[in-house]
PDB file of C-alpha atoms in Angstrom:
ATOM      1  CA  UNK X   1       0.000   0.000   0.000  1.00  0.00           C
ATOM      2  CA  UNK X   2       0.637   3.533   0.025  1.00  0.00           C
ATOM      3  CA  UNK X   3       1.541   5.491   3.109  1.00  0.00           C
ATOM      4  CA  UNK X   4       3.907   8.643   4.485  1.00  0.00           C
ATOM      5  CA  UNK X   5       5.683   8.204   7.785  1.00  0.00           C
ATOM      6  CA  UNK X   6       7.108  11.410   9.331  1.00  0.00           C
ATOM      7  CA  UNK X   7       8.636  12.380  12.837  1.00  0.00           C
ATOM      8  CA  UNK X   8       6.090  12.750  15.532  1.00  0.00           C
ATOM      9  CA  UNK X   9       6.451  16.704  17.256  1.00  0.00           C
ATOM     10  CA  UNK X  10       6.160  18.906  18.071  1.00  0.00           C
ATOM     11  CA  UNK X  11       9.579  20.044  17.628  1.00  0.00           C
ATOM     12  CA  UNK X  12      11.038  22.941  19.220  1.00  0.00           C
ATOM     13  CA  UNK X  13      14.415  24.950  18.419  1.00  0.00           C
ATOM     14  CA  UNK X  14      15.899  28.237  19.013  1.00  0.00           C
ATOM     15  CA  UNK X  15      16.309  30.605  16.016  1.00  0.00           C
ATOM     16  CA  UNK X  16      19.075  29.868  13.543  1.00  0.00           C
ATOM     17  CA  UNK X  17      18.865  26.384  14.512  1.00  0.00           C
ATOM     18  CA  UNK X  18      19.062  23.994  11.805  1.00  0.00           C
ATOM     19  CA  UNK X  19      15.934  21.584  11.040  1.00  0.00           C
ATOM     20  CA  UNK X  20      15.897  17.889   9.744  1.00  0.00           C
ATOM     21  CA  UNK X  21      11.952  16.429   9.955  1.00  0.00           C
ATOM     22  CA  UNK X  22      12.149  13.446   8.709  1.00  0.00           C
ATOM     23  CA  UNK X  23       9.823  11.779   5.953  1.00  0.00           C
ATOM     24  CA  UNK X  24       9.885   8.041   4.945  1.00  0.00           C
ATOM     25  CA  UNK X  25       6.973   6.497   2.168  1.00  0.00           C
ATOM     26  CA  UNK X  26       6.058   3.102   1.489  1.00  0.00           C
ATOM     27  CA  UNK X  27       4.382   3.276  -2.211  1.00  0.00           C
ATOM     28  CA  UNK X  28       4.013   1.321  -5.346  1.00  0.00           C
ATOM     29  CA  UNK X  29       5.756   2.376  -8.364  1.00  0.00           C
ATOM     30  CA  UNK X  30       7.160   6.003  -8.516  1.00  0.00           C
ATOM     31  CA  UNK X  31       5.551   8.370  -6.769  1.00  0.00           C
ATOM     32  CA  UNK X  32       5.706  12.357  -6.669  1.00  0.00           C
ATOM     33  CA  UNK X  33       6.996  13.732  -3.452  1.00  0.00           C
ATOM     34  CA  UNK X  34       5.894  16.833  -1.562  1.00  0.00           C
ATOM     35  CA  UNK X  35       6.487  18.842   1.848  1.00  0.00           C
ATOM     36  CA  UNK X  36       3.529  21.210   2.145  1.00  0.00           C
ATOM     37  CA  UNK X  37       3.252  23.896   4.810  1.00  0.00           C
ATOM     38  CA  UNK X  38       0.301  25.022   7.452  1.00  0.00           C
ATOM     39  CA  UNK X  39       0.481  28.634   9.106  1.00  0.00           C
ATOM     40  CA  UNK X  40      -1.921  29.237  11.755  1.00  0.00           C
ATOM     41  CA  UNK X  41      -5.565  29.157  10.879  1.00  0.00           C
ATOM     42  CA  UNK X  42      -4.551  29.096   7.279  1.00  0.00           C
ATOM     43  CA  UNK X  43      -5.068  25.963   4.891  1.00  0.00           C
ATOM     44  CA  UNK X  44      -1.674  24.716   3.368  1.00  0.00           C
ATOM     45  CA  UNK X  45       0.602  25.566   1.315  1.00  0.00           C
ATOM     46  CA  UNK X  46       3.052  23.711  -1.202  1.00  0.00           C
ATOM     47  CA  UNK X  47       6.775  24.075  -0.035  1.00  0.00           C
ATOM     48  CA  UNK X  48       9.042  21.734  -1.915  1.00  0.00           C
ATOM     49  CA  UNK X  49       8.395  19.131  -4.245  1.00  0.00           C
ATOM     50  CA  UNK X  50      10.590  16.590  -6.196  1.00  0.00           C
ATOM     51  CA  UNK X  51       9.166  14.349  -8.954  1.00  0.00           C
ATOM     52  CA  UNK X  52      12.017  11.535  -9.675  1.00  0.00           C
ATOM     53  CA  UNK X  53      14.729  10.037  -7.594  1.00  0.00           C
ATOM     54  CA  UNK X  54      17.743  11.941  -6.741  1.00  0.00           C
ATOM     55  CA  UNK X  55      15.347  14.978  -7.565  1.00  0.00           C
ATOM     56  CA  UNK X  56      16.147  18.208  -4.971  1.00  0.00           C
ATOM     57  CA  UNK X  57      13.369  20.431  -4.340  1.00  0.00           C
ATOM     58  CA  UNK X  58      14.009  23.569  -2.520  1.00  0.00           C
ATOM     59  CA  UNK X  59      12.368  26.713  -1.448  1.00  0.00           C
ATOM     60  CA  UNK X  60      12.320  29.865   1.567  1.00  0.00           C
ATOM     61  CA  UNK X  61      15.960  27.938   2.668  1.00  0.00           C
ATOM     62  CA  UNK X  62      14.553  24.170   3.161  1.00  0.00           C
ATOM     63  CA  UNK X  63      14.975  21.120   1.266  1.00  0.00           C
ATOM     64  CA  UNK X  64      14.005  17.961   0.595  1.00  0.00           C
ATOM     65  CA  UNK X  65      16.506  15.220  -1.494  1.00  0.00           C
ATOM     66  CA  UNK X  66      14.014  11.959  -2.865  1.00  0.00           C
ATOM     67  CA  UNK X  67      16.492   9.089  -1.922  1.00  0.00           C
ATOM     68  CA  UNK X  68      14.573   6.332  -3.533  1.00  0.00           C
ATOM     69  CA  UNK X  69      16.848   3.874  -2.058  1.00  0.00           C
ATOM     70  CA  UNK X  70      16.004   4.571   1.315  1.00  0.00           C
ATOM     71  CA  UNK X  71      12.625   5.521   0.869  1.00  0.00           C
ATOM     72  CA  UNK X  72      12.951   9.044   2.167  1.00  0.00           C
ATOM     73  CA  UNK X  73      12.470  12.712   1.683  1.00  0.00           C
ATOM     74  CA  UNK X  74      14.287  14.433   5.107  1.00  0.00           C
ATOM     75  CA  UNK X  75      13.196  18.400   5.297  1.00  0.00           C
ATOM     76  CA  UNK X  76      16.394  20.352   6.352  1.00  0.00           C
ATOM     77  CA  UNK X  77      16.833  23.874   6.994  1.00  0.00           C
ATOM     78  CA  UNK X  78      20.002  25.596   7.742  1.00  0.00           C
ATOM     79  CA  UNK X  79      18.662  28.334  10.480  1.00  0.00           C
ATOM     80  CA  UNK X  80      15.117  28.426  10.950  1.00  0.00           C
ATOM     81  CA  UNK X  81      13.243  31.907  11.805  1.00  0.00           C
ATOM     82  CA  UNK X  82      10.531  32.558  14.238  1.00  0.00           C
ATOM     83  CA  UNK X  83       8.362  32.879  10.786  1.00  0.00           C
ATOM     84  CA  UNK X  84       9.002  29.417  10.536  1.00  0.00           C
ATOM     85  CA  UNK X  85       6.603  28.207  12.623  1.00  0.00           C
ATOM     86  CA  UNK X  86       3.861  26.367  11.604  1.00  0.00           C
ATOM     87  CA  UNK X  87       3.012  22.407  10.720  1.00  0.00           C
ATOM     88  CA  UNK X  88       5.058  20.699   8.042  1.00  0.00           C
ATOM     89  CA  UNK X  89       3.433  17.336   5.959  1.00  0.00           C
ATOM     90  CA  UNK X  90       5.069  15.079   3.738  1.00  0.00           C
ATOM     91  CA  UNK X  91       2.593  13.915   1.033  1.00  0.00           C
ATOM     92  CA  UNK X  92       2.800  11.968  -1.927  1.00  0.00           C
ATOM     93  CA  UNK X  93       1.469  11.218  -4.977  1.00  0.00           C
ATOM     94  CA  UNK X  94       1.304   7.705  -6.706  1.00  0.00           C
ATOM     95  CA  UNK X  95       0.431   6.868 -10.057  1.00  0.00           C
ATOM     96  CA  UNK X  96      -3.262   6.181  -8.992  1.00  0.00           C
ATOM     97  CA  UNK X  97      -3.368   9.729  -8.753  1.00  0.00           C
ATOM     98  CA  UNK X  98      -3.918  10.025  -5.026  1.00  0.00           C
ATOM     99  CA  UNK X  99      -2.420  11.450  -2.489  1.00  0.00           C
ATOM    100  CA  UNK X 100      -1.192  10.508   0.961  1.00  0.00           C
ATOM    101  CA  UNK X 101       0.103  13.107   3.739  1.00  0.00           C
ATOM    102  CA  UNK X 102       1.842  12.335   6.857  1.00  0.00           C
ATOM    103  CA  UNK X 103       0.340  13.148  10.339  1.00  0.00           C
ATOM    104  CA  UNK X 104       2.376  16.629  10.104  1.00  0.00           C
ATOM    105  CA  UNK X 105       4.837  17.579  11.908  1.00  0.00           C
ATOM    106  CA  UNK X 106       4.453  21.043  14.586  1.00  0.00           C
ATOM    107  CA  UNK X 107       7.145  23.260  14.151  1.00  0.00           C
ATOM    108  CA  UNK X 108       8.061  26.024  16.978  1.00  0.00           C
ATOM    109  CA  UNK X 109      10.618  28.376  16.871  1.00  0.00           C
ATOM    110  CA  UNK X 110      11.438  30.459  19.442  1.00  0.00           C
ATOM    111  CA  UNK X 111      13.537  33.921  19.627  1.00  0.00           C
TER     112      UNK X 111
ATOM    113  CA  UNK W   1      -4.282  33.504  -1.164  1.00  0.00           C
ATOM    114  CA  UNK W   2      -4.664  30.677  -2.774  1.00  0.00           C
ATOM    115  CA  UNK W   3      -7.258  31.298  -4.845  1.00  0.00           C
ATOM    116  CA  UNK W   4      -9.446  28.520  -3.843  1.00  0.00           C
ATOM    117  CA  UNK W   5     -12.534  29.688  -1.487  1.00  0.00           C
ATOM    118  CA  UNK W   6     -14.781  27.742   0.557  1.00  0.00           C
ATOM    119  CA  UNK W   7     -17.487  28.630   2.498  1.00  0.00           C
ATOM    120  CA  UNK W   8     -18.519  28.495   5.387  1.00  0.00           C
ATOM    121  CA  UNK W   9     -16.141  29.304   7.222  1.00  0.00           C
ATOM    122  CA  UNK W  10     -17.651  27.905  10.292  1.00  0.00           C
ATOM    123  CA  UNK W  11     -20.123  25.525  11.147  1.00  0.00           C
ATOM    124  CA  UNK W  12     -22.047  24.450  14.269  1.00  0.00           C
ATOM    125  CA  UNK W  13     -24.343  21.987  13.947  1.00  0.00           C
ATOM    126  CA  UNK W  14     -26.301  19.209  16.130  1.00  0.00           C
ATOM    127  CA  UNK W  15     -25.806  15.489  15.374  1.00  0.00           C
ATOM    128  CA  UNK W  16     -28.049  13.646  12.994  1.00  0.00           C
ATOM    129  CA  UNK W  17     -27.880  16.600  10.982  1.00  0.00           C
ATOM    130  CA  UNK W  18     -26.871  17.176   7.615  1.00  0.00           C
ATOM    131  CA  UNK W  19     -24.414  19.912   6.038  1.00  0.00           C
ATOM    132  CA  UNK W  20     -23.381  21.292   2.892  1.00  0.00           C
ATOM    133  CA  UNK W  21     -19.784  22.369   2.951  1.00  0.00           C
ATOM    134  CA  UNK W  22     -19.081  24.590  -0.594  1.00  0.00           C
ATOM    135  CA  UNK W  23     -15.481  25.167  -2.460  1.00  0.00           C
ATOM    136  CA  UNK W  24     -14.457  27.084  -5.452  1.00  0.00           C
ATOM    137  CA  UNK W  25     -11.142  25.993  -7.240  1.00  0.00           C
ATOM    138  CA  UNK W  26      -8.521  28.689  -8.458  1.00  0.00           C
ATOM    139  CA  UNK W  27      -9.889  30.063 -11.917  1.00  0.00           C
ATOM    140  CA  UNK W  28      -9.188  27.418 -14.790  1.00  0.00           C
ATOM    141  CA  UNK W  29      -8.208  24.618 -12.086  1.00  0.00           C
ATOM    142  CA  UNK W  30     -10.271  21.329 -13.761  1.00  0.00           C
ATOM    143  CA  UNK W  31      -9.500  18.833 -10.409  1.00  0.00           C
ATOM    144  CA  UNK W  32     -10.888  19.537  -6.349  1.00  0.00           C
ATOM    145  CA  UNK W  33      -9.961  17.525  -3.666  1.00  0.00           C
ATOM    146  CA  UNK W  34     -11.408  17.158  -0.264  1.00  0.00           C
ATOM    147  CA  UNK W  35      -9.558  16.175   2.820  1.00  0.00           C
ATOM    148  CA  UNK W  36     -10.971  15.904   6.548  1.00  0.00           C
ATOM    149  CA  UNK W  37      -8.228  17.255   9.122  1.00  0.00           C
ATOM    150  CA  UNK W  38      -8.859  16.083  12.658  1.00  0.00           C
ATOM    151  CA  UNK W  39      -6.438  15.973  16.271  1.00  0.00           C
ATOM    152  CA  UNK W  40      -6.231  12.266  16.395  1.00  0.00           C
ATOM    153  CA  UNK W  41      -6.364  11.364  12.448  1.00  0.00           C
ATOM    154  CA  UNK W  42      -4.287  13.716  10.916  1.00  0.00           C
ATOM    155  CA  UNK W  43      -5.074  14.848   7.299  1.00  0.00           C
ATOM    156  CA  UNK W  44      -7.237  11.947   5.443  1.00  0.00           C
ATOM    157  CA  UNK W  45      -8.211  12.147   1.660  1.00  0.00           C
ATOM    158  CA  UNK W  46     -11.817  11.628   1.095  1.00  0.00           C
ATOM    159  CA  UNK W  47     -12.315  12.251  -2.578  1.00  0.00           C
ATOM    160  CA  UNK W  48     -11.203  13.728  -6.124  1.00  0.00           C
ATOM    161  CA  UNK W  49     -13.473  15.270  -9.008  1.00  0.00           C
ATOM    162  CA  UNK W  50     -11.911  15.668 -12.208  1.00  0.00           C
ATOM    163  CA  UNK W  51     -13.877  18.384 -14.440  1.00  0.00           C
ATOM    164  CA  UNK W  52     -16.983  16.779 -13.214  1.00  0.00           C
ATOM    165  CA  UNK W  53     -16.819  13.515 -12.547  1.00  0.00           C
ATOM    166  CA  UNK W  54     -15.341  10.912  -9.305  1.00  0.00           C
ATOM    167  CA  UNK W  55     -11.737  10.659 -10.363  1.00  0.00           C
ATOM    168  CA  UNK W  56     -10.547   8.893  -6.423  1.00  0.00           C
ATOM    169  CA  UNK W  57     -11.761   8.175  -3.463  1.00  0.00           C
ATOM    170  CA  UNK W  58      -9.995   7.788  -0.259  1.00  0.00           C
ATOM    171  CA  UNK W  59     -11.562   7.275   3.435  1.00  0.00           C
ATOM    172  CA  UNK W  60     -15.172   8.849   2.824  1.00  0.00           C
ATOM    173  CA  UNK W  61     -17.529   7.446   4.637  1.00  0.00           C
ATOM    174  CA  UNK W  62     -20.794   6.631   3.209  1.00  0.00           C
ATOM    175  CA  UNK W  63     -22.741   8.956   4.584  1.00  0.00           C
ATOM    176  CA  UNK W  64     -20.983  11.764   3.015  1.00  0.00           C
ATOM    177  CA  UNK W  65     -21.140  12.499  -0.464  1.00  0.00           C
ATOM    178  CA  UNK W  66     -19.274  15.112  -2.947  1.00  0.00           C
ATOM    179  CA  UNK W  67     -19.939  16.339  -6.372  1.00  0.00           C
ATOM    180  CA  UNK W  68     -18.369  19.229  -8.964  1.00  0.00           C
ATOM    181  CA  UNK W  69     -20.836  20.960 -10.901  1.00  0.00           C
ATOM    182  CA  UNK W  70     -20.259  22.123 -14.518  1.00  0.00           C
ATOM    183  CA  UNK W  71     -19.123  25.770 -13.348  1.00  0.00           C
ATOM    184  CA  UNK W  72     -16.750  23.372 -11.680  1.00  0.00           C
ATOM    185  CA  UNK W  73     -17.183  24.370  -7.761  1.00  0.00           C
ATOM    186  CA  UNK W  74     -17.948  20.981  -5.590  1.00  0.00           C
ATOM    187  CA  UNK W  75     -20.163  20.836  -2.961  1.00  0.00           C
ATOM    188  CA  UNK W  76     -18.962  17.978   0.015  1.00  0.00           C
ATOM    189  CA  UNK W  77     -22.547  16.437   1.400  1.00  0.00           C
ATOM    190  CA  UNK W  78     -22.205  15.152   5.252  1.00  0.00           C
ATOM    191  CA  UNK W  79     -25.199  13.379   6.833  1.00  0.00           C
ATOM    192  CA  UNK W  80     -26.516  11.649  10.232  1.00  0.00           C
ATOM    193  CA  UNK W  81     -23.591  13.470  11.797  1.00  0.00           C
ATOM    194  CA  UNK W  82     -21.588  12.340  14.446  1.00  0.00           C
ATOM    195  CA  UNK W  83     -19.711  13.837  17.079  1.00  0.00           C
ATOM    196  CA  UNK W  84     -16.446  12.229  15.631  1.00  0.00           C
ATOM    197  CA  UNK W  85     -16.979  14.643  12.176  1.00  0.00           C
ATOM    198  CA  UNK W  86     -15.760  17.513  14.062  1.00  0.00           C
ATOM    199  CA  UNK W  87     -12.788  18.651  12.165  1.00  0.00           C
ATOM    200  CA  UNK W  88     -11.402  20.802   9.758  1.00  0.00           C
ATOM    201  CA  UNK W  89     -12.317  20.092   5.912  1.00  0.00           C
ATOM    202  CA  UNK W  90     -10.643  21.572   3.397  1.00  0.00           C
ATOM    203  CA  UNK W  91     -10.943  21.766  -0.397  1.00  0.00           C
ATOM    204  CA  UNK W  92      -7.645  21.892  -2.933  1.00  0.00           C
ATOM    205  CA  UNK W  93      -7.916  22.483  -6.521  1.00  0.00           C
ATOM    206  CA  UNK W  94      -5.052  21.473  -9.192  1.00  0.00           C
ATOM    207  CA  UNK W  95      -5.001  21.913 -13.106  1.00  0.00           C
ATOM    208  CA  UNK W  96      -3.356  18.457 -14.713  1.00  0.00           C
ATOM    209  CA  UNK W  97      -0.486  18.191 -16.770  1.00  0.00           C
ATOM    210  CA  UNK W  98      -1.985  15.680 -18.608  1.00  0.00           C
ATOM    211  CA  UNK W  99      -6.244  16.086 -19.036  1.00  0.00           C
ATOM    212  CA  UNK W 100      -6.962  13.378 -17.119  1.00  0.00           C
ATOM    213  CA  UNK W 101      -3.548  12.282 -16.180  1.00  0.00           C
ATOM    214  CA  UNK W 102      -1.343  12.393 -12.795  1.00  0.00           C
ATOM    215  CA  UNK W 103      -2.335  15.785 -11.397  1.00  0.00           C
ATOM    216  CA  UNK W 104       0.359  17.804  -9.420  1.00  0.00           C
ATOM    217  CA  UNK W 105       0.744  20.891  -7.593  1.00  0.00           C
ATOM    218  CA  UNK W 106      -2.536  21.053  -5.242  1.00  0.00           C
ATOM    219  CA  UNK W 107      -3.750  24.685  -3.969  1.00  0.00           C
ATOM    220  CA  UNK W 108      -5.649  24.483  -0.372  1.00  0.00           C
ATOM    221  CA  UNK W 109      -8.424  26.359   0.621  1.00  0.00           C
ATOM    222  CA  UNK W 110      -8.997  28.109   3.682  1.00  0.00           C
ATOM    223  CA  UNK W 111     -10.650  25.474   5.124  1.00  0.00           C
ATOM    224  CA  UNK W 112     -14.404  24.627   7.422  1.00  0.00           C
ATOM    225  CA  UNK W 113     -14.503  24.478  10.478  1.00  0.00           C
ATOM    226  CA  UNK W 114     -16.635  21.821  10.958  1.00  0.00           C
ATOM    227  CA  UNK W 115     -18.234  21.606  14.538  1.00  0.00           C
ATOM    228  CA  UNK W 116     -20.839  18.761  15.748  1.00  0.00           C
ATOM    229  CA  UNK W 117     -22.460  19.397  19.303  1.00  0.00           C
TER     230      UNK W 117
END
């Protein structure tokens, strides 16, 4: 089957920390890979997103490397910002055209 | 902004009821999506239109229902509700590569607060 794994949080660091939430996938075939993005009390929001294996997506100072032999997709960020605060989820997309998401992972950064 | 709307924004509503929940896709956007967001289950797929009709279907429960009109904004049907259906649903909208094909790139809605006392 078809499923997303990622760290439970929430996770807590100091500004200019660096980030790693990590993102594992069980799926047939070759899926797409996404991290999306959840402010407060807004919906979300598409961060990264890599389509093939060895694929890097990057965006805002994170990224996300699809390591197809390991079945992961790892969000890292050099030195997160208090604006980074906010839920992270790890989706993806199989060739059934559906998508899975992770449990999300809550993100706190503090001054 | 996304550019996807949904309305209400918030809903309060007794059980055994029955509620529409409404979403507009970003202009030109052919596919919407519906997802239920709740504490314990995390974010859960229910269903996919594709310029009109079922395209997938995820962990809907029977007694809700979806459909996407011809002007292309869905409507997300939930009956005989239950305390558990307290959540957060939200709508996404995506425009395929390929008509018909693997879609990509999904844009999220605001979200409804969904609320069963």
């Amino acid at each position: 089957g078809n499923s997303v794994t990622q760290m439970e949080g929430p996770v807590t660091l100091s500004e200019e920390a660096f980030l790693t939430i990590n993102c594992t996938y069980t799926a047939t075939g070759y899926p797409s890979l996404f991290w999306y993005v959840q402010y407060p009390g807004e919906g979300l929001q598409l961060l990264l997103k890599a389509t093939k294996a060895d694929d890097k997506g990057s965006n805002k100072g994170f990224e996300a490397t699809y390591r197809k032999e390991t079945t992961s997709f790892h969000l890292e960020k050099g030195s997160v910002q208090v604006s980074d605060s906010a839920v992270y989820f790890c989706a993806l997309l199989n060739t059934g055209n559906q998508f899975y998401f992770g449990t999300g992972t809550s993100l706190t950064v503090i001054p | 902004d996304s550019g996807v709307t949904q309305t209400p924004k918030h809903l309060i509503t007794a059980t055994g009821q029955r509620v529409t929940l409404r979403c507009s896709p970003r202009s030109g956007d052919l596919s919407v999506y519906w997802y239920q967001q709740s504490l314990d289950q995390g974010l859960q797929f229910l269903i996919q239109y594709y310029n009109g009709e079922e395209r997938a279907k995820g962990n809907i429960l029977e007694r809700f229902s979806a459909q996407q009109f011809p002007d292309l904004h869905s409507e997300l049907n939930l009956s005989s509700l239950e305390l558990g259906d307290s959540a957060l649903y939200f709508c996404a909208s995506s425009y395929p590569r390929v008509a018909g094909g693997i879609t990509d790139t999904q844009y999220f809605g605001p979200g409804t607060r969904l609320t069963v006392l």
